[in-house]
Short mmCIF file of C-alpha atoms in Angstrom, two decimals:
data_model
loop_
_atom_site.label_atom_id
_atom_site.label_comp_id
_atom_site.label_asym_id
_atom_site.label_seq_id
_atom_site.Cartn_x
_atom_site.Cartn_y
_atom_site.Cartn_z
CA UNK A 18 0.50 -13.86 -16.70
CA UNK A 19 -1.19 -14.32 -13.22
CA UNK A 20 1.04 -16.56 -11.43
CA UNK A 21 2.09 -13.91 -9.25
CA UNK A 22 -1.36 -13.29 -8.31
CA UNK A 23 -2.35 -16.79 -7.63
CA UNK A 24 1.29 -16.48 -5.64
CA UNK A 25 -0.32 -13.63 -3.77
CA UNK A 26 -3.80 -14.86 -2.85
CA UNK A 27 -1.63 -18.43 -2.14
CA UNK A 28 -0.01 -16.27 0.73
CA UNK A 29 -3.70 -15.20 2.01
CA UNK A 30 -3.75 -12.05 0.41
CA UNK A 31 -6.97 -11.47 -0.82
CA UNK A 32 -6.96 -9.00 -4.31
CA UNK A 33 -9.23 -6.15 -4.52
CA UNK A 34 -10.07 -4.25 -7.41
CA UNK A 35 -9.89 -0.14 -6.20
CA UNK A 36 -12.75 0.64 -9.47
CA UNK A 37 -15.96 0.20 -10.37
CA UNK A 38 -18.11 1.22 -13.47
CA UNK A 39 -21.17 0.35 -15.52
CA UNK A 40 -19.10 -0.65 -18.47
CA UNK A 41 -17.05 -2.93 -16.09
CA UNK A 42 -19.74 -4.93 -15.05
CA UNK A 43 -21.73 -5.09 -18.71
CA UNK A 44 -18.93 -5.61 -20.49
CA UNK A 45 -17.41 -8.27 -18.81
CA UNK A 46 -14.32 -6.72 -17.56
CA UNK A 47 -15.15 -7.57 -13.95
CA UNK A 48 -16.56 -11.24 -14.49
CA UNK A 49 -13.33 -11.39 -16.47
CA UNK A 50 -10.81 -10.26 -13.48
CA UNK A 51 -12.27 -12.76 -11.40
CA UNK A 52 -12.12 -15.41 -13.61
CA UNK A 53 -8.38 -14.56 -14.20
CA UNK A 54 -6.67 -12.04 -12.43
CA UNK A 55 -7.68 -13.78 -8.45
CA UNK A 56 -9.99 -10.39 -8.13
CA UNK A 57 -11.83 -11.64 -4.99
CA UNK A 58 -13.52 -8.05 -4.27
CA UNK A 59 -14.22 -4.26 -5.00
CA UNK A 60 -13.69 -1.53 -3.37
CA UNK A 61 -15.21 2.23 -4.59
CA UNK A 62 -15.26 5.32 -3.03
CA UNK A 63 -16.47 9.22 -4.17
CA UNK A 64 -13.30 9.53 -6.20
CA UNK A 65 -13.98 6.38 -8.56
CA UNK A 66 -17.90 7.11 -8.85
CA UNK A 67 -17.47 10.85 -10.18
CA UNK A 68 -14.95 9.28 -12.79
CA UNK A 69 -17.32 6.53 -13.93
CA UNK A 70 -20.57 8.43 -14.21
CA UNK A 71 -19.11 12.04 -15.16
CA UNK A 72 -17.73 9.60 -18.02
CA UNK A 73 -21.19 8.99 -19.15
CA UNK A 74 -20.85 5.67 -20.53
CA UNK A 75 -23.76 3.08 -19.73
CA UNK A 76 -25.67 5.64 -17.43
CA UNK A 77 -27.63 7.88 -19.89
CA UNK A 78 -30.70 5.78 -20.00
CA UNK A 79 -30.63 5.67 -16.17
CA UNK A 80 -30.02 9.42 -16.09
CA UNK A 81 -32.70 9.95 -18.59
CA UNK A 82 -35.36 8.15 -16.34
CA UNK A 83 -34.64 9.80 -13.43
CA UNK A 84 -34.67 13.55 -14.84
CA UNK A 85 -38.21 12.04 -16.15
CA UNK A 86 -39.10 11.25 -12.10
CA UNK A 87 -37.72 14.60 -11.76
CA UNK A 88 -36.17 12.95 -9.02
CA UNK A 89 -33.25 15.67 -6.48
CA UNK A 90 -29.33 15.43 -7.76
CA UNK A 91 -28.90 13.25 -4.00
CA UNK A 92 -31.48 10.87 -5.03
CA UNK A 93 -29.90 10.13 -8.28
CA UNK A 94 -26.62 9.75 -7.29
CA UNK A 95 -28.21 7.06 -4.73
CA UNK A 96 -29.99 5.23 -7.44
CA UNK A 97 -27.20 5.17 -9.79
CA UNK A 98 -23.90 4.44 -7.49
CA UNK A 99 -26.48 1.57 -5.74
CA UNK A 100 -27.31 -0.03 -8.94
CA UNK A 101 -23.56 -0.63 -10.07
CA UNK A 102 -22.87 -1.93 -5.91
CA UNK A 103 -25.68 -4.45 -6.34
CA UNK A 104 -24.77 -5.69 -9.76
CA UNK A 105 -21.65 -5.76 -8.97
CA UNK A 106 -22.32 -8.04 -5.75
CA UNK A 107 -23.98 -10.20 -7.90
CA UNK A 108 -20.94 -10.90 -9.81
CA UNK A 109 -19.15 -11.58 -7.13
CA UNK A 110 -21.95 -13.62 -5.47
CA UNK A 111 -20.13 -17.19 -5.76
CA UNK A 112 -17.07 -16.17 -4.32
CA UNK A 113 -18.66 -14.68 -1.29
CA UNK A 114 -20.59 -18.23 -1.29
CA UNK A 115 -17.09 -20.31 -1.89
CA UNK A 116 -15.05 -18.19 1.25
CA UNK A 117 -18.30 -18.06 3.52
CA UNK A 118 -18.62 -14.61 3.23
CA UNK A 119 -14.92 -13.89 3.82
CA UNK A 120 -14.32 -12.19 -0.06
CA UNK A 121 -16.79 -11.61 -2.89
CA UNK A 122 -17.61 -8.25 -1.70
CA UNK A 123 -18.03 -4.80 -2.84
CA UNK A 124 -17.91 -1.25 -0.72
CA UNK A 125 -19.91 1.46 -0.92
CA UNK A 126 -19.28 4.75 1.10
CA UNK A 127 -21.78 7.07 2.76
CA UNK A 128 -22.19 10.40 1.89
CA UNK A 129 -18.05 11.83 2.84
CA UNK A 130 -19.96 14.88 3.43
CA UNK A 131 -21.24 13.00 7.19
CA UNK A 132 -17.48 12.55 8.14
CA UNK A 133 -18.08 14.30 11.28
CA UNK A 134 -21.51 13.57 12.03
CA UNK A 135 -21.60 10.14 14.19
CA UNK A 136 -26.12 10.09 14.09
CA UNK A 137 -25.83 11.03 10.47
CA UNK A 138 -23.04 8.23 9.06
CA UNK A 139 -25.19 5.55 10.96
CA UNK A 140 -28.71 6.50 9.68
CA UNK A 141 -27.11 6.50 5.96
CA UNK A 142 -25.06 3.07 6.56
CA UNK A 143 -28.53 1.80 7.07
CA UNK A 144 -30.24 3.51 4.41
CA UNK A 145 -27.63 2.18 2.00
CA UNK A 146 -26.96 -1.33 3.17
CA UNK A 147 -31.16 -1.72 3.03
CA UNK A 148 -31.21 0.19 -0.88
CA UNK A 149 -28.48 -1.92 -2.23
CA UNK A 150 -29.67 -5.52 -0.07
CA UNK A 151 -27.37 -7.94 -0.49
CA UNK A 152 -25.43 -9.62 1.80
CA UNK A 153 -22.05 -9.04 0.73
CA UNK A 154 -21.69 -5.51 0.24
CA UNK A 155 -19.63 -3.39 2.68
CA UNK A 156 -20.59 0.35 4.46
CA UNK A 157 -17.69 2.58 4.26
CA UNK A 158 -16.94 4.73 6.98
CA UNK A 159 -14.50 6.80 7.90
CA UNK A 160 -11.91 6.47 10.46
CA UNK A 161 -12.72 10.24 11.85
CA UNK A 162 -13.36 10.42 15.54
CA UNK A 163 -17.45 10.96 14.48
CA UNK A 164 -16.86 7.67 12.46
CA UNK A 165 -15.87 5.66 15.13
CA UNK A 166 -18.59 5.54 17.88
CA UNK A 167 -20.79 5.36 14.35
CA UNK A 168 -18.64 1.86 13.43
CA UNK A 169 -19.61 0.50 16.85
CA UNK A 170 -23.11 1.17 16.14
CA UNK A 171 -23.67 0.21 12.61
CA UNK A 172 -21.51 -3.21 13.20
CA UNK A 173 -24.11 -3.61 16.45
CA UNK A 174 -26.63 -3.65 13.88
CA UNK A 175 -25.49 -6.44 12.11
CA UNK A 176 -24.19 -4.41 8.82
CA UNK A 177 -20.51 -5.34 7.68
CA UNK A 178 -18.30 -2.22 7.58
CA UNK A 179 -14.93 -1.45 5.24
CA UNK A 180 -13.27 1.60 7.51
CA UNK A 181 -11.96 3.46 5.57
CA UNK A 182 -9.35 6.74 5.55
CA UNK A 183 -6.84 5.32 8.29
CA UNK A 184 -3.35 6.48 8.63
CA UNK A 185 -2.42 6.24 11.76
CA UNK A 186 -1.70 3.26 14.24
CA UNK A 187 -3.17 4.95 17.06
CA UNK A 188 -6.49 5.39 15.44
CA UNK A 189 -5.95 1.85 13.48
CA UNK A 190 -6.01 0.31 17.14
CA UNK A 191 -9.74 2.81 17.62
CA UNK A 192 -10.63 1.43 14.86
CA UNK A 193 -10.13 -2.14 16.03
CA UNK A 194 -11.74 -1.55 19.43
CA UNK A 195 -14.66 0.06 17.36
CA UNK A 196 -15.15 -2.97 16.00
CA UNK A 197 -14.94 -5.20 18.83
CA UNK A 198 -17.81 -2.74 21.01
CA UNK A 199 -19.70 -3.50 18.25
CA UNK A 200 -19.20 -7.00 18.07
CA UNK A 201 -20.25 -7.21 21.56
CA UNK A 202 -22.98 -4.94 20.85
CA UNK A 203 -24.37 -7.60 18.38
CA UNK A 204 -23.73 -10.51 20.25
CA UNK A 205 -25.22 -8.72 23.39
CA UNK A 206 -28.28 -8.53 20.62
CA UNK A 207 -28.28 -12.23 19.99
CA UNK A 208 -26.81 -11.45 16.24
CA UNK A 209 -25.17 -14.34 14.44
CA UNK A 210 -21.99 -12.84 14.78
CA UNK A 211 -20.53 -14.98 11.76
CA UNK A 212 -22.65 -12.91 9.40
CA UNK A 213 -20.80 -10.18 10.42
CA UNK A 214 -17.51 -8.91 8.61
CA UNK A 215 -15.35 -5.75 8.40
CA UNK A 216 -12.01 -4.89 7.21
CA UNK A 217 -10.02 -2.10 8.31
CA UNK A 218 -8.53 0.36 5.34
CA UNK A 219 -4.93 1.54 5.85
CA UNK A 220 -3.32 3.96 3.79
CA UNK A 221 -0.25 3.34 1.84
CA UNK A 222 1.45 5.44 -0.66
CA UNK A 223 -0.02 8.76 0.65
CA UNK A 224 2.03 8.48 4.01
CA UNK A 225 5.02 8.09 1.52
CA UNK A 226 4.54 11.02 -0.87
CA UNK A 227 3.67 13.37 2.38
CA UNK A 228 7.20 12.11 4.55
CA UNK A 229 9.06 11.90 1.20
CA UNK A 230 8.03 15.56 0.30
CA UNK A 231 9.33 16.67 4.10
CA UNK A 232 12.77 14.74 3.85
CA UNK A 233 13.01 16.47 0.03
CA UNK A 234 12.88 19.92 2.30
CA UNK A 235 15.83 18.59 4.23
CA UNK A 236 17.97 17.79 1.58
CA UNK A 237 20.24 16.22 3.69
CA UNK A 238 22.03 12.51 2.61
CA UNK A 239 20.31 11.10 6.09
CA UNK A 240 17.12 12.50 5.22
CA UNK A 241 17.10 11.21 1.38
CA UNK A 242 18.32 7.78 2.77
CA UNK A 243 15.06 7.80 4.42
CA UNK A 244 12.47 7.86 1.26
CA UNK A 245 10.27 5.40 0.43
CA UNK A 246 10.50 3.80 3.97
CA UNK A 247 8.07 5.44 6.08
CA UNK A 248 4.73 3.84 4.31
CA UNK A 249 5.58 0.74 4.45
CA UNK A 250 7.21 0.79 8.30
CA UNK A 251 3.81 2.14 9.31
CA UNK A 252 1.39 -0.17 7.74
CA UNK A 253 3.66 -3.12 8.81
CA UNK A 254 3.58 -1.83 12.47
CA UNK A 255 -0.46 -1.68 11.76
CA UNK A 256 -0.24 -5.56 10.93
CA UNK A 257 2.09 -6.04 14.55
CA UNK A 258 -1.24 -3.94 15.95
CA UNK A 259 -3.71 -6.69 14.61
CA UNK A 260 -1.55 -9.91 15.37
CA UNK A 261 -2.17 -8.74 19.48
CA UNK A 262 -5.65 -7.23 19.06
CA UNK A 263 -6.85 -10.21 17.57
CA UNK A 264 -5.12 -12.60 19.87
CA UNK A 265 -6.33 -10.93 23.21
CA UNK A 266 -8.25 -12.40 25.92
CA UNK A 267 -11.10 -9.83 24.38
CA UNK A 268 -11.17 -11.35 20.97
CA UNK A 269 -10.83 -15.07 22.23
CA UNK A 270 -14.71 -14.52 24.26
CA UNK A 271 -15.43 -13.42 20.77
CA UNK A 272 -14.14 -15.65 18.90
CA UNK A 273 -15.96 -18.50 20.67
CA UNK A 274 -18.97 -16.94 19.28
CA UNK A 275 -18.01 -17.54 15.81
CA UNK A 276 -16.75 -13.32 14.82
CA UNK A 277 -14.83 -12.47 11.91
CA UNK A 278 -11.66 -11.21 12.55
CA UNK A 279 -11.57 -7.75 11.03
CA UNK A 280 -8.85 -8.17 8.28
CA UNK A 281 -6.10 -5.40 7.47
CA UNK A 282 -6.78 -3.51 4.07
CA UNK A 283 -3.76 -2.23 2.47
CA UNK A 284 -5.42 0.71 0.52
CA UNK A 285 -4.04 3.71 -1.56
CA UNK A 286 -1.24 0.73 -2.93
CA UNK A 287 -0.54 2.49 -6.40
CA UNK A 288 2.42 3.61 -6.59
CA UNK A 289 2.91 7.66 -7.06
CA UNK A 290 6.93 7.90 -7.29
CA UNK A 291 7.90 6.74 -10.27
CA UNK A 292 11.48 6.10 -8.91
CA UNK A 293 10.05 3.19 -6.29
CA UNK A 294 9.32 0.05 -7.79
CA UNK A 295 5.36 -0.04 -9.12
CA UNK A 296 4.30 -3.24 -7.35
CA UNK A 297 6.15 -1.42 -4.12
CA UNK A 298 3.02 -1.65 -1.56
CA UNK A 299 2.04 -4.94 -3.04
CA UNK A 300 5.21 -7.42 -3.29
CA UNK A 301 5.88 -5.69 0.37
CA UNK A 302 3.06 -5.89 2.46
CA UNK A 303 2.45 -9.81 1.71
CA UNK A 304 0.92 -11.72 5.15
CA UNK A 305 -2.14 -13.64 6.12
CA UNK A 306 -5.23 -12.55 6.37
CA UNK A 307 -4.81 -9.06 4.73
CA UNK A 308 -6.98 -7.47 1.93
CA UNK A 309 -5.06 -5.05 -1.18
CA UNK A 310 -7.33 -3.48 -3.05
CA UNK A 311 -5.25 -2.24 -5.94
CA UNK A 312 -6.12 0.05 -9.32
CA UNK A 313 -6.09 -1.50 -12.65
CA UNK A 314 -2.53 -0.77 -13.01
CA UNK A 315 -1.08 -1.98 -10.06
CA UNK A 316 -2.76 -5.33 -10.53
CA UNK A 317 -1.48 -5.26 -14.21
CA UNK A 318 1.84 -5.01 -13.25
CA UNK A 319 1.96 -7.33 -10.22
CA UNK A 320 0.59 -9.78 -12.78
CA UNK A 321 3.20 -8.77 -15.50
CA UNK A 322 6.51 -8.55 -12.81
CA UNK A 323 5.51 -8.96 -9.30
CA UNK A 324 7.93 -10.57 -7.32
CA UNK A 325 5.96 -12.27 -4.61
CA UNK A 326 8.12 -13.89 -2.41
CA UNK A 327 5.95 -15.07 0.60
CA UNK A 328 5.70 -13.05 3.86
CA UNK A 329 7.12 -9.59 3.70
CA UNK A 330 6.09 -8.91 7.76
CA UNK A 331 7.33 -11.23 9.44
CA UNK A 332 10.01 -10.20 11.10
CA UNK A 333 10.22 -6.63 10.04
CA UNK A 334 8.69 -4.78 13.25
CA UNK A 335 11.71 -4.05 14.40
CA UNK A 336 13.16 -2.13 11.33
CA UNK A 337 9.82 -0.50 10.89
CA UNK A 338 10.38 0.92 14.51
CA UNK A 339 13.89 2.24 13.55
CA UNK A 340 12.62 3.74 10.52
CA UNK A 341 9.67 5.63 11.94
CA UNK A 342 12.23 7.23 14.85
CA UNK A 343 15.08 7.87 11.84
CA UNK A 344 12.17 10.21 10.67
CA UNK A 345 10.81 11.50 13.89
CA UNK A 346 14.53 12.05 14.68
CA UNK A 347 14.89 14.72 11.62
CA UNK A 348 12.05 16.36 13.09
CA UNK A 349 9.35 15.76 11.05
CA UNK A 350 6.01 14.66 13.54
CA UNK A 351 4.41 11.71 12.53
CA UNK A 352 1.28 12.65 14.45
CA UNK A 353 1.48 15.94 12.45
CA UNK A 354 1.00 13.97 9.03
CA UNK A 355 -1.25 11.31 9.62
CA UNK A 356 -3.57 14.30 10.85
CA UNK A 357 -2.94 16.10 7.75
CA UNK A 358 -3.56 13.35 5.42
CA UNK A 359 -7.21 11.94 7.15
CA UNK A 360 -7.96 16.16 7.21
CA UNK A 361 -6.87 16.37 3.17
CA UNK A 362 -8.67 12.13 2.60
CA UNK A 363 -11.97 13.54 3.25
CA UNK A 364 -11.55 16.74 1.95
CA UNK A 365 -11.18 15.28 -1.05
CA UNK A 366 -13.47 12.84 -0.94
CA UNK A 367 -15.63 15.89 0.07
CA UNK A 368 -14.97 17.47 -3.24
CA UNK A 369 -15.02 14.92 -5.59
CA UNK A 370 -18.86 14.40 -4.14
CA UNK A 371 -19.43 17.65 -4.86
CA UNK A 372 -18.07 17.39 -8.57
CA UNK A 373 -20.20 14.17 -8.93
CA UNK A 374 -23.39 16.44 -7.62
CA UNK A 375 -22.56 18.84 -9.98
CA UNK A 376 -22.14 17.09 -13.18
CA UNK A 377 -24.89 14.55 -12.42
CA UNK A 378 -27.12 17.67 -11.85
CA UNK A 379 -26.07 18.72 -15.44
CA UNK A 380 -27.09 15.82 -16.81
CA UNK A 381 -30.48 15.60 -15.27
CA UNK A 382 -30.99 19.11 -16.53
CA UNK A 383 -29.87 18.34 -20.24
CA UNK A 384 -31.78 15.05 -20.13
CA UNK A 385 -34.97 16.59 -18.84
CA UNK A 386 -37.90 16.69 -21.10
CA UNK A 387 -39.13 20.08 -22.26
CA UNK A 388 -42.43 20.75 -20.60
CA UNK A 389 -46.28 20.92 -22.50
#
C-alpha cells in the first residue's frame, strides 16, 4: 500500500499532511500516518481549523473551560488551535530529532486578518511561536508584500517560518531573498543559524483551475490543448528559481555558517478537475529537497496508484517556458492571475477566520454557565 510513498520520500520528497484535528491526534490517526504512510509533517491553516473545531469533536471540554474563564472569542481560538500545534509537535517530535530538525514539523498561521500589516504579522509570529514552544513548529506567513519585510524579521529572530500563499515566481524569488536578509539578520545576531528552518509554500492546483477556466472562455482547440499545463510549468520554473538562489555566491557565505536551505513546498496539490489524473501535482513535481503537503485523499491515492517514477524536473524548464508563453500568447496575463489568486488566498483565509470566530463564539455562549 505505501510503496509509492516510501518511492516518494526515497526521491527526497518529504510528505506533509494538509489537516489537523483533535480527533487526529487522540485517536491515533496521526501517530498512525507516520508510522505508515512516510507523513514526515503537518501543515494547517484557517481553512482546516474552522472545519475541525466548528466540527465539535474533542473540543467541548476545552470550550467549556474557557466560556468558564469567560475568556474573548480571539483568546479561545489561540488556546484551542495552539493546543492541537503543540500536541501535534509532540507526535512528530522523533522525526524532527531523526532529520535534525529538517521534518517533524507542524505550521501554524497568524491571524490572515494581519496580511497587510508587516509590525502586526511579526508581533503575532512571536506571540505564537512563544504560546505553542516547541522547537519544531513553523509561523505561517503570507507571501503579501506586508509579509515579506515581516519574514525577514521574524526569521532574524530566530523563529522558523512556512511562507505561505505564493503563486508567483517573481514573488517566490522575494520570498527567497526574504529569507536570506533574515538569515543574515540572525547570523549578524550571532544566532545558530542551523536552528533555523523555513520552507517556501507554492501553489498548485489553484493556478490550474484559474488558467483552465480562461482557456474554457476561448474555446478554441489551441487554447483547450493548453489545460492542465500551466500549474505545473509554473511551480517547476519555481524549483529552476531555487536550484540558482540556493547555489549563489550569497547562499555559499551562508551556507558556511551552517543555514538551512529554505525547501520548496508544493501546496494546494489536491486535485480539483476530475478529468486530470488525482495524484497529478504529486507523481509530477517529484525532486530533491521539496516538501508536498497533501489532503487525506491525495495521500490515499498516491499510496493506492501513484506512479512515482523519480525526478519529474529535471529537464523540464524548457517546456515549462513554452507552456507559460503558449498561454500568455492567447492573451491571458499571467501577472493578472497570480494577483488574483494571492488577493482571493487571503480573502478566504480571511473568511474562514471569521466563520471560526463566529461559531467558536457560539459555543462559548451555549457553554457558558448561567449566572447566580
Amino acid at each position: 500500500m505505501t510503496d509509492a510513498l516510501k518511492r516518494l520520500s526515497d526521491e527526497g520528497v518529504a510528505i506533509w499532511l494538509d489537516d489537523l484535528s483533535r480527533k487526529r491526534i487522540t485517536s491515533g490517526n496521526l501517530a498512525e500516518l507516520i508510522d505508515q504512510q512516510h507523513v514526515v509533517g503537518v501543515t494547517t491553516n484557517p481553512s482546516i481549523f474552522q472545519k475541525a473545531i466548528s466540527s465539535g469533536d474533542g473540543y467541548e471540554q476545552q470550550l467549556t473551560d474557557l466560556a468558564t474563564r469567560k475568556v474573548t472569542v480571539d483568546e479561545a481560538i489561540r488556546m484551542i488551535t495552539t493546543a492541537d500545534v503543540r500536541d501535534a509537535a509532540d507526535i512528530l517530535r522523533p522525526v524532527f530529532d531523526a532529520t535534525d530538525g529538517q521534518d517533524g514539523r507542524v505550521s501554524i498561521e497568524v491571524d490572515p486578518r494581519l496580511a497587510h500589516h508587516t509590525a502586526a504579522t511579526v508581533a503575532e509570529a512571536k506571540q505564537l511561536a512563544w504560546l505553542v514552544d516547541r522547537p519544531n513548529t513553523l509561523i505561517k506567513i503570507p507571501a503579501t508584500k506586508a509579509g515579506l519585510p515581516a519574514i525577514t524579521e521574524v526569521i532574524g529572530k530566530g523563529i522558523s517560518v512556512n511562507v505561505t500563499l505564493i503563486f508567483s515566481l517573481e514573488r517566490y524569488r522575494e520570498v527567497m531573498d526574504a529569507y536570506l536578509a533574515g538569515l543574515e539578520k540572525a547570523k549578524a545576531a550571532g544566532l545558530d543559524l542551523s536552528l533555523i528552518h523555513s520552507v517556501a509554500s507554492f501553489f498548485v492546483s489553484r493556478v490550474d483551475t484559474e488558467i483552465d477556466k480562461r482557456l474554457d472562455a476561448l474555446g478554441t482547440d489551441e487554447a483547450k490543448a493548453l489545460k492542465g499545463k500551466a500549474a505545473l510549468a509554473n511551480a517547476r520554473l519555481a524549483y529552476e528559481a531555487y536550484e540558482e538562489v540556493f547555489s549563489s555566491d550569497r547562499w555559499a557565505a551562508l551556507d558556511k555558517a551552517q543555514a538551512n536551505k529554505q525547501r520548496p513546498l508544493w501546496a494546494s496539490t489536491g486535485v480539483k478537475d476530475p478529468a486530470y489524473k488525482d495524484t497529478l501535482y504529486v507523481v509530477d513535481l517529484v525532486a530533491p529537497g521539496t516538501v508536498n503537503t497533501m489532503p487525506e485523499a491525495t495521500l490515499d491515492a498516491t499510496a493506492d496508484h501513484g506512479d512515482v517514477t523519480g525526478n519529474t524536473i529535471a529537464g523540464t524548464y524548457e517546456q515549462a517556458r513554452a507552456d507559460l508563453d503558449a498561454v500568455a500568447k492567447l492573451g491571458i496575463s499571467y501577472d493578472d492571475v497570480v494577483q488574483l489568486l494571492e488577493d482571493e488566498g487571503v480573502e478566504k483565509f480571511e473568511a474562514s477566520w471569521i466563520d471560526l470566530l463566529n461559531s467558536t463564539e457560539a459555543e462559548l455562549k451555549r457553554l457558558a454557565p448561567s449566572e447566580g
